[in-house]
Coordinates of C-alpha atoms and ligand atoms in Angstrom, one line a residue:
M1 CA 28.0 -12.1 -14.0
S2 CA 29.9 -11.7 -10.8
R3 CA 27.2 -12.6 -8.3
S4 CA 28.4 -13.0 -4.7
K5 CA 27.0 -16.2 -3.1
T6 CA 26.7 -14.6 0.3
V7 CA 23.4 -12.7 0.7
K8 CA 24.1 -9.1 1.7
H9 CA 21.9 -7.3 4.3
I10 CA 21.0 -3.7 4.5
F11 CA 19.4 -2.5 7.7
V12 CA 17.4 0.8 7.7
T13 CA 16.6 2.5 10.9
G14 CA 15.0 5.9 11.5
G15 CA 15.6 8.7 14.1
V16 CA 14.5 12.1 15.3
V17 CA 10.8 11.8 14.3
S18 CA 8.6 9.2 12.7
S19 CA 7.1 9.5 9.2
L20 CA 10.5 10.5 7.6
G21 CA 9.9 7.9 4.9
K22 CA 12.0 4.9 5.8
G23 CA 9.6 2.9 3.7
I24 CA 10.1 5.1 0.6
L25 CA 13.9 5.1 1.2
S26 CA 14.0 1.3 1.5
A27 CA 11.8 0.9 -1.6
S28 CA 13.8 3.5 -3.6
L29 CA 17.2 1.9 -2.7
G30 CA 15.7 -1.5 -3.6
A31 CA 14.6 -0.1 -7.0
L32 CA 18.1 1.3 -7.6
L33 CA 19.8 -2.0 -6.7
K34 CA 17.2 -3.9 -8.8
S35 CA 17.9 -1.7 -11.8
R36 CA 21.6 -2.7 -11.4
G37 CA 20.7 -6.3 -12.0
L38 CA 20.6 -7.5 -8.4
R39 CA 17.8 -9.6 -6.9
V40 CA 16.4 -7.6 -4.0
T41 CA 13.6 -7.9 -1.5
I42 CA 12.6 -5.8 1.5
Q43 CA 11.3 -6.9 4.8
K44 CA 9.7 -4.8 7.6
Y45 CA 10.0 -5.4 11.3
D46 CA 7.3 -3.6 13.3
P47 CA 7.6 -3.1 17.1
Y48 CA 4.0 -3.5 18.2
I49 CA 2.5 -6.5 20.0
N50 CA -0.4 -7.1 17.5
V51 CA 0.5 -10.3 15.7
D52 CA -0.3 -8.5 12.4
P53 CA -2.0 -5.2 11.6
G54 CA -5.2 -7.0 10.4
T55 CA -7.0 -6.3 13.6
M56 CA -6.1 -2.6 13.9
S57 CA -8.4 0.2 12.9
P58 CA -7.4 2.1 9.8
Y59 CA -7.2 5.2 12.0
Q60 CA -4.4 3.6 14.0
H61 CA -2.5 2.0 11.3
G62 CA -3.7 3.1 7.8
E63 CA -4.3 0.6 5.1
V64 CA -3.7 -3.1 5.7
Y65 CA -1.7 -4.4 2.7
V66 CA -2.6 -8.0 1.7
T67 CA 0.0 -10.2 0.0
D68 CA -0.6 -13.0 -2.5
D69 CA -0.2 -15.6 0.3
G70 CA -2.9 -13.9 2.3
A71 CA -0.8 -12.1 4.9
E72 CA -2.3 -8.9 6.4
T73 CA 0.7 -6.6 6.5
D74 CA 2.0 -3.1 6.9
L75 CA 1.3 -0.5 4.2
D76 CA 5.1 -0.1 3.6
L77 CA 5.0 -3.5 1.8
G78 CA 2.8 -1.8 -0.7
Y79 CA 5.6 0.6 -1.5
Y80 CA 8.1 -2.3 -1.8
E81 CA 5.8 -4.1 -4.3
R82 CA 5.0 -0.9 -6.3
F83 CA 8.6 0.2 -6.6
L84 CA 10.2 -3.2 -7.1
D85 CA 7.5 -5.2 -8.8
V86 CA 8.4 -8.1 -6.6
A87 CA 5.7 -10.0 -4.7
T88 CA 6.1 -10.0 -0.9
S89 CA 4.7 -12.5 1.5
Q90 CA 4.1 -13.2 5.2
A91 CA 7.9 -13.5 5.7
N92 CA 8.4 -9.9 4.6
N93 CA 6.5 -8.4 7.6
V94 CA 7.2 -9.5 11.2
T95 CA 5.8 -7.8 14.3
M96 CA 7.1 -8.0 17.8
G97 CA 3.8 -9.7 18.6
R98 CA 4.6 -12.5 16.2
I99 CA 8.0 -13.0 17.6
Y100 CA 6.7 -13.2 21.2
K101 CA 3.9 -15.5 20.1
D102 CA 6.4 -17.9 18.5
V103 CA 8.6 -17.8 21.6
I104 CA 5.7 -18.4 23.9
D105 CA 4.3 -21.2 21.7
K106 CA 7.7 -22.9 21.8
E107 CA 7.9 -22.5 25.5
R108 CA 4.4 -24.1 25.9
R109 CA 5.5 -27.0 23.7
G110 CA 8.5 -27.6 25.9
D111 CA 11.0 -26.8 23.1
Y112 CA 13.3 -24.9 25.5
L113 CA 14.0 -28.0 27.6
G114 CA 13.6 -26.4 31.0
V115 CA 15.6 -23.3 30.7
T116 CA 14.4 -19.8 31.8
V117 CA 13.1 -18.1 28.6
Q118 CA 14.4 -14.6 28.3
V119 CA 14.6 -11.7 25.9
I120 CA 18.3 -12.4 25.6
P121 CA 19.0 -14.9 24.1
H122 CA 15.6 -16.4 23.2
V123 CA 13.6 -13.4 21.8
I124 CA 16.7 -12.0 20.1
D125 CA 17.5 -15.4 18.6
E126 CA 14.0 -15.6 17.2
I127 CA 14.3 -12.2 15.6
K128 CA 17.7 -13.1 14.1
H129 CA 16.3 -16.4 12.8
R130 CA 13.4 -14.5 11.1
M131 CA 15.6 -11.8 9.7
L132 CA 17.7 -14.4 7.9
E133 CA 14.8 -16.5 6.7
L134 CA 14.3 -14.8 3.3
A135 CA 18.1 -15.0 2.7
E136 CA 17.9 -18.8 3.0
S137 CA 15.5 -19.0 0.0
G138 CA 18.4 -18.5 -2.4
K139 CA 16.2 -16.1 -4.4
Y140 CA 18.0 -12.9 -3.4
D141 CA 21.3 -11.2 -3.5
V142 CA 20.4 -8.4 -1.2
I143 CA 17.8 -8.2 1.6
I144 CA 16.8 -4.8 2.9
T145 CA 15.4 -4.8 6.4
E146 CA 13.4 -1.8 7.6
V147 CA 13.1 -1.5 11.3
G148 CA 9.8 0.2 12.2
G149 CA 9.6 2.9 14.9
T150 CA 12.2 5.5 15.9
V151 CA 15.6 4.9 17.5
G152 CA 15.1 5.4 21.3
D153 CA 11.7 3.7 21.4
I154 CA 11.8 1.1 24.2
E155 CA 9.8 -1.4 22.2
A156 CA 12.1 -1.4 19.1
S157 CA 15.3 -2.1 21.2
P158 CA 15.2 -5.9 20.7
F159 CA 15.3 -5.4 16.9
L160 CA 18.3 -3.1 17.3
E161 CA 20.1 -5.7 19.5
A162 CA 19.4 -8.4 16.8
M163 CA 20.8 -6.0 14.2
R164 CA 23.9 -5.4 16.3
Q165 CA 24.5 -9.2 16.8
L166 CA 23.9 -9.9 13.1
K167 CA 26.7 -7.5 12.0
L168 CA 29.1 -9.5 14.2
Q169 CA 27.7 -12.8 13.1
L170 CA 27.6 -12.1 9.3
G171 CA 30.7 -9.9 9.1
A172 CA 31.1 -6.2 8.5
K173 CA 31.4 -6.6 4.7
N174 CA 28.0 -8.4 4.6
T175 CA 25.9 -5.8 6.4
V176 CA 25.3 -2.1 6.0
N177 CA 23.4 0.0 8.5
I178 CA 21.7 3.0 7.1
H179 CA 20.2 5.5 9.5
L180 CA 17.6 8.0 8.3
T181 CA 17.3 11.3 10.2
L182 CA 15.9 14.8 9.9
V183 CA 17.9 18.0 9.4
P184 CA 15.2 20.6 10.1
Y185 CA 15.3 24.0 8.5
I186 CA 14.7 26.7 11.1
K187 CA 13.1 29.7 9.4
S188 CA 13.8 32.3 12.0
A189 CA 17.5 31.4 11.8
S190 CA 17.5 30.7 8.1
E191 CA 19.5 27.7 8.9
L192 CA 19.5 23.9 8.7
K193 CA 20.2 22.4 12.1
T194 CA 22.2 19.2 12.7
K195 CA 21.7 18.8 16.4
P196 CA 18.7 16.4 16.2
T197 CA 20.7 14.1 13.9
Q198 CA 23.7 14.2 16.3
H199 CA 21.4 13.2 19.1
S200 CA 19.8 10.4 17.2
V201 CA 23.1 8.9 16.1
K202 CA 24.3 9.1 19.7
M203 CA 21.3 7.2 20.8
L204 CA 21.9 4.5 18.1
Q205 CA 25.6 4.3 19.2
E206 CA 24.4 3.7 22.8
T207 CA 22.9 0.4 21.5
G208 CA 26.2 -0.5 20.1
I209 CA 25.4 0.3 16.5
Q210 CA 27.5 2.7 14.4
P211 CA 25.6 3.7 11.3
D212 CA 27.6 3.1 8.1
I213 CA 25.6 5.6 6.1
L214 CA 23.5 8.5 7.3
V215 CA 20.7 9.7 5.0
C216 CA 19.6 13.2 6.1
R217 CA 16.1 14.2 5.1
S218 CA 15.8 18.0 4.7
E219 CA 13.8 20.7 3.0
R220 CA 16.9 22.0 1.2
D221 CA 20.1 20.5 -0.2
L222 CA 22.8 19.8 2.3
S223 CA 26.0 21.7 1.7
K224 CA 29.4 20.1 1.7
E225 CA 30.2 21.9 5.0
M226 CA 27.0 20.6 6.5
K227 CA 27.8 17.0 5.5
H228 CA 31.3 17.5 7.0
K229 CA 29.9 18.8 10.2
I230 CA 27.4 15.9 10.6
G231 CA 30.1 13.4 9.7
L232 CA 32.5 14.8 12.2
F233 CA 30.0 14.6 15.1
C234 CA 28.6 11.2 14.0
N235 CA 31.9 9.5 13.5
L236 CA 31.5 9.2 9.7
S237 CA 33.5 10.4 6.7
D238 CA 31.8 13.1 4.7
A239 CA 31.2 10.7 1.8
D240 CA 29.0 8.6 4.1
V241 CA 26.5 11.4 4.7
V242 CA 23.9 11.5 2.1
G243 CA 21.4 14.3 1.6
L244 CA 17.7 13.6 0.7
R245 CA 15.8 16.7 0.1
D246 CA 12.0 16.7 0.0
A247 CA 10.7 15.5 -3.4
E248 CA 7.7 16.7 -5.3
T249 CA 6.6 13.2 -5.8
I250 CA 7.8 10.0 -4.0
Y251 CA 8.5 8.5 -7.5
E252 CA 11.4 10.9 -7.8
V253 CA 13.2 9.6 -4.7
P254 CA 15.1 6.8 -6.6
L255 CA 16.4 9.5 -9.0
L256 CA 17.5 11.8 -6.1
L257 CA 19.2 8.9 -4.3
R258 CA 21.0 7.9 -7.5
D259 CA 22.2 11.5 -7.9
E260 CA 23.6 11.3 -4.4
G261 CA 25.3 8.0 -5.2
L262 CA 23.6 6.0 -2.5
D263 CA 23.6 2.8 -4.6
K264 CA 27.4 3.0 -5.3
L265 CA 28.1 3.8 -1.7
V266 CA 26.1 0.8 -0.5
L267 CA 27.8 -1.6 -3.0
Q268 CA 31.2 -0.3 -2.1
K269 CA 30.5 -0.9 1.6
L270 CA 29.3 -4.4 0.8
G271 CA 32.3 -5.1 -1.3
M272 CA 29.9 -6.0 -4.1
K273 CA 30.0 -5.6 -7.9
A274 CA 26.6 -5.1 -9.5
P275 CA 26.0 -6.7 -12.9
A276 CA 25.0 -3.4 -14.4
D277 CA 24.8 0.4 -14.0
A278 CA 21.6 1.9 -12.7
H279 CA 19.3 2.5 -15.6
L280 CA 16.5 4.7 -14.5
D281 CA 15.1 6.0 -17.7
D282 CA 11.7 4.5 -16.9
W283 CA 11.7 6.2 -13.5
K284 CA 12.6 9.5 -15.1
E285 CA 9.8 9.2 -17.7
F286 CA 7.3 8.1 -15.0
S287 CA 8.1 10.9 -12.6
H288 CA 8.1 13.4 -15.4
K289 CA 4.6 12.3 -16.4
V290 CA 3.4 12.6 -12.8
K291 CA 4.8 16.1 -12.4
F292 CA 3.9 17.5 -15.8
P293 CA 0.8 15.7 -17.2
K294 CA 0.2 16.6 -20.8
D295 CA -3.6 16.5 -20.7
G296 CA -4.3 18.4 -17.5
T297 CA -6.3 17.1 -14.5
V298 CA -9.2 14.8 -13.9
R299 CA -11.1 15.0 -10.7
I300 CA -12.3 11.8 -9.1
A301 CA -14.3 11.4 -5.9
I302 CA -13.5 8.7 -3.3
C303 CA -16.3 8.1 -1.0
G304 CA -15.4 6.2 2.2
K305 CA -15.6 6.2 6.0
Y306 CA -11.9 7.1 6.8
T307 CA -11.5 10.0 4.4
E308 CA -9.9 12.3 7.1
Y309 CA -7.0 9.8 7.1
P310 CA -6.0 9.1 3.5
D311 CA -3.3 6.6 4.6
A312 CA -6.3 4.3 5.0
Y313 CA -6.6 4.2 1.2
K314 CA -2.9 4.4 0.4
S315 CA -2.8 1.9 -2.5
I316 CA -5.9 3.3 -4.1
V317 CA -4.3 6.8 -4.1
E318 CA -1.1 5.4 -5.6
A319 CA -3.0 3.4 -8.2
F320 CA -4.6 6.7 -9.3
V321 CA -1.1 8.2 -9.7
H322 CA -0.1 5.3 -11.9
A323 CA -3.3 5.4 -13.9
G324 CA -3.1 9.2 -14.2
A325 CA 0.4 8.9 -15.6
S326 CA -0.6 6.3 -18.2
N327 CA -3.5 8.5 -19.3
D328 CA -1.3 11.7 -19.3
V329 CA -3.4 13.4 -16.6
K330 CA -3.1 14.2 -13.0
V331 CA -5.9 12.6 -11.0
L332 CA -7.2 15.0 -8.3
I333 CA -9.0 13.3 -5.5
K334 CA -12.1 14.8 -3.9
W335 CA -12.6 13.0 -0.6
L336 CA -16.2 12.4 0.4
R337 CA -17.1 11.3 3.9
S338 CA -19.9 8.8 3.5
E339 CA -21.5 10.0 6.7
D340 CA -21.8 13.5 5.3
I341 CA -23.8 12.2 2.4
E342 CA -25.8 10.0 4.8
D343 CA -26.6 12.9 7.1
G344 CA -27.4 15.3 4.3
V345 CA -24.5 17.6 5.1
M346 CA -23.8 17.4 1.4
T347 CA -26.2 16.4 -1.3
V348 CA -25.2 13.8 -3.8
E349 CA -25.6 16.3 -6.6
D350 CA -23.1 18.7 -4.9
A351 CA -20.8 15.8 -4.1
L352 CA -20.5 14.7 -7.7
R353 CA -21.1 18.0 -9.6
D354 CA -17.4 18.7 -10.2
V355 CA -16.0 15.2 -10.6
S356 CA -15.7 12.9 -13.6
G357 CA -15.8 9.6 -11.7
L358 CA -16.7 8.1 -8.3
L359 CA -14.9 5.3 -6.5
V360 CA -16.6 3.8 -3.4
A361 CA -13.9 2.5 -1.1
P362 CA -13.6 -0.8 0.9
G363 CA -14.5 -0.9 4.5
F364 CA -16.2 -2.6 7.4
G365 CA -19.3 -2.0 9.5
S366 CA -22.5 0.0 8.9
R367 CA -21.3 3.6 9.5
G368 CA -22.0 5.7 6.4
I369 CA -23.4 2.8 4.4
E370 CA -26.6 4.6 3.4
G371 CA -24.5 7.5 2.2
K372 CA -22.5 5.2 -0.1
I373 CA -25.7 3.7 -1.4
N374 CA -27.2 7.1 -2.2
I375 CA -24.2 8.4 -4.0
I376 CA -23.9 5.2 -6.1
R377 CA -27.5 5.7 -7.1
H378 CA -26.7 9.2 -8.4
A379 CA -23.6 8.0 -10.3
R380 CA -25.7 5.2 -11.9
E381 CA -28.6 7.4 -12.8
S382 CA -26.4 10.2 -14.1
N383 CA -24.1 7.9 -16.1
I384 CA -21.0 9.0 -14.1
P385 CA -18.1 6.4 -14.2
F386 CA -18.3 4.3 -11.1
F387 CA -15.8 2.0 -9.5
G388 CA -16.8 0.0 -6.4
I389 CA -14.1 -1.9 -4.5
C390 CA -15.0 -4.7 -2.1
L391 CA -17.5 -3.0 0.2
G392 CA -18.1 -0.5 -2.6
M393 CA -19.1 -3.3 -4.9
Q394 CA -21.4 -4.7 -2.2
C395 CA -23.1 -1.3 -1.8
A396 CA -23.6 -1.2 -5.6
V397 CA -25.4 -4.5 -5.5
I398 CA -27.6 -3.3 -2.6
E399 CA -28.4 -0.1 -4.5
F400 CA -29.3 -2.0 -7.7
A401 CA -31.4 -4.5 -5.8
R402 CA -33.4 -1.7 -4.0
N403 CA -33.8 0.8 -6.8
V404 CA -33.8 -1.3 -10.0
A405 CA -34.8 -4.8 -9.0
G406 CA -37.6 -3.6 -6.7
M407 CA -36.3 -5.3 -3.6
D408 CA -37.2 -2.8 -1.0
A409 CA -34.8 -2.5 1.9
A410 CA -32.4 -5.0 0.4
N411 CA -29.2 -5.1 2.5
S412 CA -26.1 -7.0 3.6
T413 CA -26.3 -9.2 6.6
E414 CA -23.2 -7.4 7.8
F415 CA -25.4 -4.4 8.6
V416 CA -28.8 -5.9 9.2
K417 CA -28.8 -9.5 10.5
K418 CA -32.4 -10.3 9.5
T419 CA -33.4 -8.7 6.2
K420 CA -36.0 -9.8 3.6
Y421 CA -33.5 -9.4 0.8
P422 CA -30.0 -10.3 2.0
V423 CA -28.4 -9.7 -1.4
I424 CA -25.0 -9.6 0.3
D425 CA -24.4 -12.4 2.8
M426 CA -21.6 -14.0 4.8
M427 CA -19.6 -16.6 2.9
E428 CA -20.4 -20.2 3.8
S429 CA -16.7 -20.7 4.8
Q430 CA -16.9 -17.8 7.3
K431 CA -20.0 -18.9 9.2
N432 CA -18.2 -20.9 11.9
V433 CA -15.2 -18.5 12.3
T434 CA -14.9 -17.0 15.8
E435 CA -11.4 -15.5 15.9
K436 CA -10.9 -12.1 14.2
G437 CA -7.2 -12.1 13.3
G438 CA -6.2 -13.6 9.9
T439 CA -9.5 -15.4 9.3
M440 CA -11.2 -13.5 6.4
R441 CA -11.0 -14.8 2.8
L442 CA -7.5 -13.5 2.3
G443 CA -4.9 -13.4 -0.5
S444 CA -4.8 -14.3 -4.2
Y445 CA -7.6 -16.1 -5.9
P446 CA -8.3 -16.8 -9.6
C447 CA -11.3 -15.2 -11.4
V448 CA -12.7 -16.0 -14.8
L449 CA -13.9 -13.0 -16.8
E450 CA -17.0 -13.0 -19.1
E451 CA -16.1 -12.3 -22.7
G452 CA -17.2 -9.0 -24.1
T453 CA -17.3 -7.2 -20.7
K454 CA -15.4 -4.1 -20.0
P455 CA -13.1 -5.9 -17.5
Y456 CA -12.4 -8.5 -20.1
K457 CA -11.4 -5.8 -22.5
A458 CA -9.3 -4.0 -19.9
Y459 CA -7.3 -7.0 -18.8
G460 CA -7.1 -8.4 -22.3
K461 CA -7.4 -12.0 -21.0
Q462 CA -9.9 -14.3 -19.4
L463 CA -8.2 -15.7 -16.4
I464 CA -6.9 -13.2 -13.8
T465 CA -5.8 -13.4 -10.2
E466 CA -6.5 -10.7 -7.6
R467 CA -6.2 -10.3 -3.9
H468 CA -9.0 -10.5 -1.4
R469 CA -9.9 -9.4 2.1
H470 CA -13.6 -10.0 3.0
R471 CA -16.1 -12.1 4.8
Y472 CA -19.3 -11.3 2.8
E473 CA -20.2 -12.0 -0.9
L474 CA -23.0 -11.5 -3.4
N475 CA -25.7 -14.0 -2.3
N476 CA -26.1 -16.6 -5.1
H477 CA -29.7 -16.9 -4.2
F478 CA -30.3 -13.5 -5.9
R479 CA -28.0 -13.9 -8.8
E480 CA -30.6 -14.9 -11.3
I481 CA -33.1 -12.1 -10.5
L482 CA -30.3 -9.5 -10.4
S483 CA -29.0 -10.7 -13.8
E484 CA -32.5 -10.6 -15.3
K485 CA -32.8 -7.0 -14.2
G486 CA -29.6 -6.1 -16.0
L487 CA -26.7 -6.5 -13.5
M488 CA -24.0 -8.5 -15.3
M489 CA -21.9 -11.0 -13.4
A490 CA -18.7 -10.1 -15.3
G491 CA -16.3 -12.3 -13.4
T492 CA -16.7 -15.3 -11.1
S493 CA -14.4 -17.8 -9.3
P494 CA -13.5 -20.7 -11.7
D495 CA -16.1 -22.9 -9.9
N496 CA -18.7 -20.2 -10.5
E497 CA -19.5 -20.2 -6.8
L498 CA -18.5 -16.6 -6.0
V499 CA -19.3 -13.5 -7.9
E500 CA -16.1 -11.4 -8.2
I501 CA -17.1 -8.6 -10.6
I502 CA -20.4 -6.9 -11.4
E503 CA -21.0 -4.6 -14.3
L504 CA -23.9 -2.5 -15.7
P505 CA -23.4 -2.9 -19.4
T506 CA -25.9 -0.1 -20.2
H507 CA -23.8 2.4 -18.2
R508 CA -20.7 4.1 -19.6
W509 CA -18.5 2.6 -16.9
F510 CA -20.1 0.9 -13.8
I511 CA -18.0 -1.8 -12.3
G512 CA -17.7 -3.3 -8.9
V513 CA -15.1 -5.8 -7.8
Q514 CA -15.1 -8.0 -4.7
F515 CA -11.2 -8.0 -4.7
H516 CA -8.7 -5.3 -4.2
P517 CA -7.2 -4.3 -7.6
E518 CA -5.3 -1.4 -6.0
L519 CA -2.9 -3.8 -4.3
K520 CA -1.5 -4.9 -7.6
S521 CA -1.0 -1.6 -9.4
R522 CA 2.7 -1.0 -10.0
V523 CA 4.8 2.0 -11.0
H524 CA 5.7 0.5 -14.4
K525 CA 2.6 -1.8 -14.6
V526 CA -0.6 0.2 -14.1
H527 CA -3.6 -1.8 -13.1
P528 CA -5.9 -2.4 -16.1
L529 CA -9.1 -1.5 -14.2
F530 CA -7.7 1.8 -12.8
N531 CA -6.3 2.6 -16.2
S532 CA -9.6 2.0 -17.9
F533 CA -11.6 3.9 -15.2
V534 CA -9.4 6.9 -15.5
A535 CA -9.6 6.8 -19.3
E536 CA -13.4 6.9 -19.1
A537 CA -13.3 9.7 -16.5
K538 CA -11.0 11.7 -18.8
A539 CA -13.4 11.0 -21.7
L540 CA -16.3 12.4 -19.7
R541 CA -14.2 15.4 -18.7
N542 CA -13.5 16.1 -22.4
E543 CA -17.2 15.7 -23.4
R544 CA -18.2 18.2 -20.7
F545 CA -15.5 20.6 -21.8
H546 CA -16.8 20.5 -25.4
Q547 CA -20.4 20.9 -24.2
E548 CA -19.2 24.0 -22.3
V549 CA -17.4 25.4 -25.2
N550 CA -20.5 24.8 -27.4
G551 CA -22.6 26.6 -24.8
T552 CA -24.4 23.5 -23.4
V553 CA -24.5 23.2 -19.6
G554 CA -21.7 21.3 -18.1
T555 CA -18.7 21.6 -15.8
I556 CA -15.1 21.1 -16.4
S557 CA -13.4 19.0 -13.8
Ligands
LIG1 N1 -17.1 -5.6 5.0 C1 -17.1 -6.3 3.8 C2 -16.8 -7.8 3.9 O1 -16.2 -8.2 4.9 C3 -16.1 -5.7 2.8 C4 -14.7 -5.8 3.2 C5 -13.8 -4.9 2.4 O2 -14.2 -3.9 1.8 N2 -12.5 -5.2 2.4 O3 -17.1 -8.6 3.1

C-alpha cells in the first residue's frame, strides 16, 4: 500500500450564505476518501467566543453533540461520526473562545516571557498548533478542517490567516483549499447566477487564499459553460469547478460528489495515490432505502420543548432515518410542543391518535414538563411504544411514581427543590459544582444490562457503553418501591449506583434511557434501541391496519 507519510490537509470554507452544508460536504468527502482506504478525520473550527457550545441555548446553536471523551461540541461532529463511523473527540472541535482562553491562560502564566501578546503571531500560532494537533497522532492520512462561518465574517478571519500560513508552511502539495458557494437559480430570469460566487471568491482572495477547488451548490446541474465562466472569473480551470445540486437526502451527497469526481480531484491535487477505488455500494443501497422504503411510512411523535427548531434534535432525527431504512420504512416525525400539551392546546388523545410511537426528548428546565408527563401517561395506558431519552426517561419515572406507585406530586428536584417524593434528584457528584460549562456528567460510560429485558435483546450483549449529558438521576432511595410496583431497572452502571435504563415489562415497548443513544447511531450501523423501537412502531401500525381492514376501529399511521 503506497501510503504517504506526510499527513495531508483539506480545508473547507464557505461563502455567499450560511447553511450551505459545509458539514455535509466535509463528511461526504471524508466518507469518499475513507471508502478508498484512507484514514480520515474531520475537525471543525468555530468562530464564536464561547469556549464550547455546551452553554448555548438549543435555539442559538441546535443540538450539542457529545463525544466519547465528554466534549460538548458542534452538531457537525455528529455528521462526521455518522458518515465516517470514526469517533471524534475534544480535539475535533475548537472555538475561537478556546483559542483565546489558551492564549490568555499562557499570558497569565508568564509563558510569553514579557512580549506583547498579539493576534499575529500569538493567536494565529495557537490556531495553527491546534489545526496540526490531530495530524501528530499518526492515526490519519488526511485531515479535513471545516472552518465555520462565512468568508467575509470579521470573526473568522484569524482562521483564514492560519489557513493561509499553513499552506506556505506545509507546502502546496500537502494542502487543498475547497470553497463551497451558492449558485442561485433566479426564477424570473430562468437562469443560474454566478455573481455571488465570484464575489465570495474575491473576498477569499483578499485574505491571500486562492481556492484550489470550488464546490458550487445549486438547485440544478451546472452546465459546462457555467463551470467555464465561474472558473474564468475565479482564476480556476474548468475541471476545478465542481457542481453539487440539491439532493433528496443528505445520504446521497457522497454519491453525487463521486459522480462529479471530487475524490479524484482532491487526491490529484495532493499528489496522493489511494489504496483503492471508491466503493460506495453500501451508500447506494442505504440512500435507495431512504428514498424508496418498501414498507411505507411509520409516524412517530417527538415531544419536546424546542420542536419549532428541529436542529435541536438533529441526531434523534437522523437516528430515525437509519432505523427507518433498516426496517424498510420511512419514519415521519410529528412534532409535539410539550407546552401545547401542558396548556391543553392539544389533548393527549389527539396528539397520539395518528402515531405508532412516542419519543420524549432530552432537555433542561421545567417548561413543558407537565405536558411531557401527561403524554407519557397516555402512551403507557394505551400501550403505545414509548422511548424516553434522558429528560424523557426522568419524566417517565415521575409519571410512574405519581400514577402507578401512588406517590402524589412526585417530581425531580430540577423542577421543584423541595418535594415529598424526589424520585429524580441531583447526582451526588454534581452537588458542589458551581460552574456551568463542561461540568455535567459527560461522555461515555459503561452500562450493564439485565438479562431478558428488551434492551438486552436489542443490543444482543450485556455490557454496553453510551454517552451522557446530565446532572440528575433516578434517586436510589426510591428504587426498591418503584421496582416493586413494576418498573424494571433494565440497565445500571457496573457498580449498580446509577440507573441507566428503565423498562415496563408489561408494556409492548416502554423504555427510558438516561444516556443519549442517538449520538451513536451510524449510517451503516443503526442504533439497536432505535431499530427495535421503530420495529415495534411498525408492528403496531400493521396491527391497526389489519384491524381497520377487518372493520375494527383503528387508524393507519
Ligand atoms: N435536565 C436533565 C438533567 O440534567 C436531563 C438532561 C438531558 O436531557 N440531557 O439530568
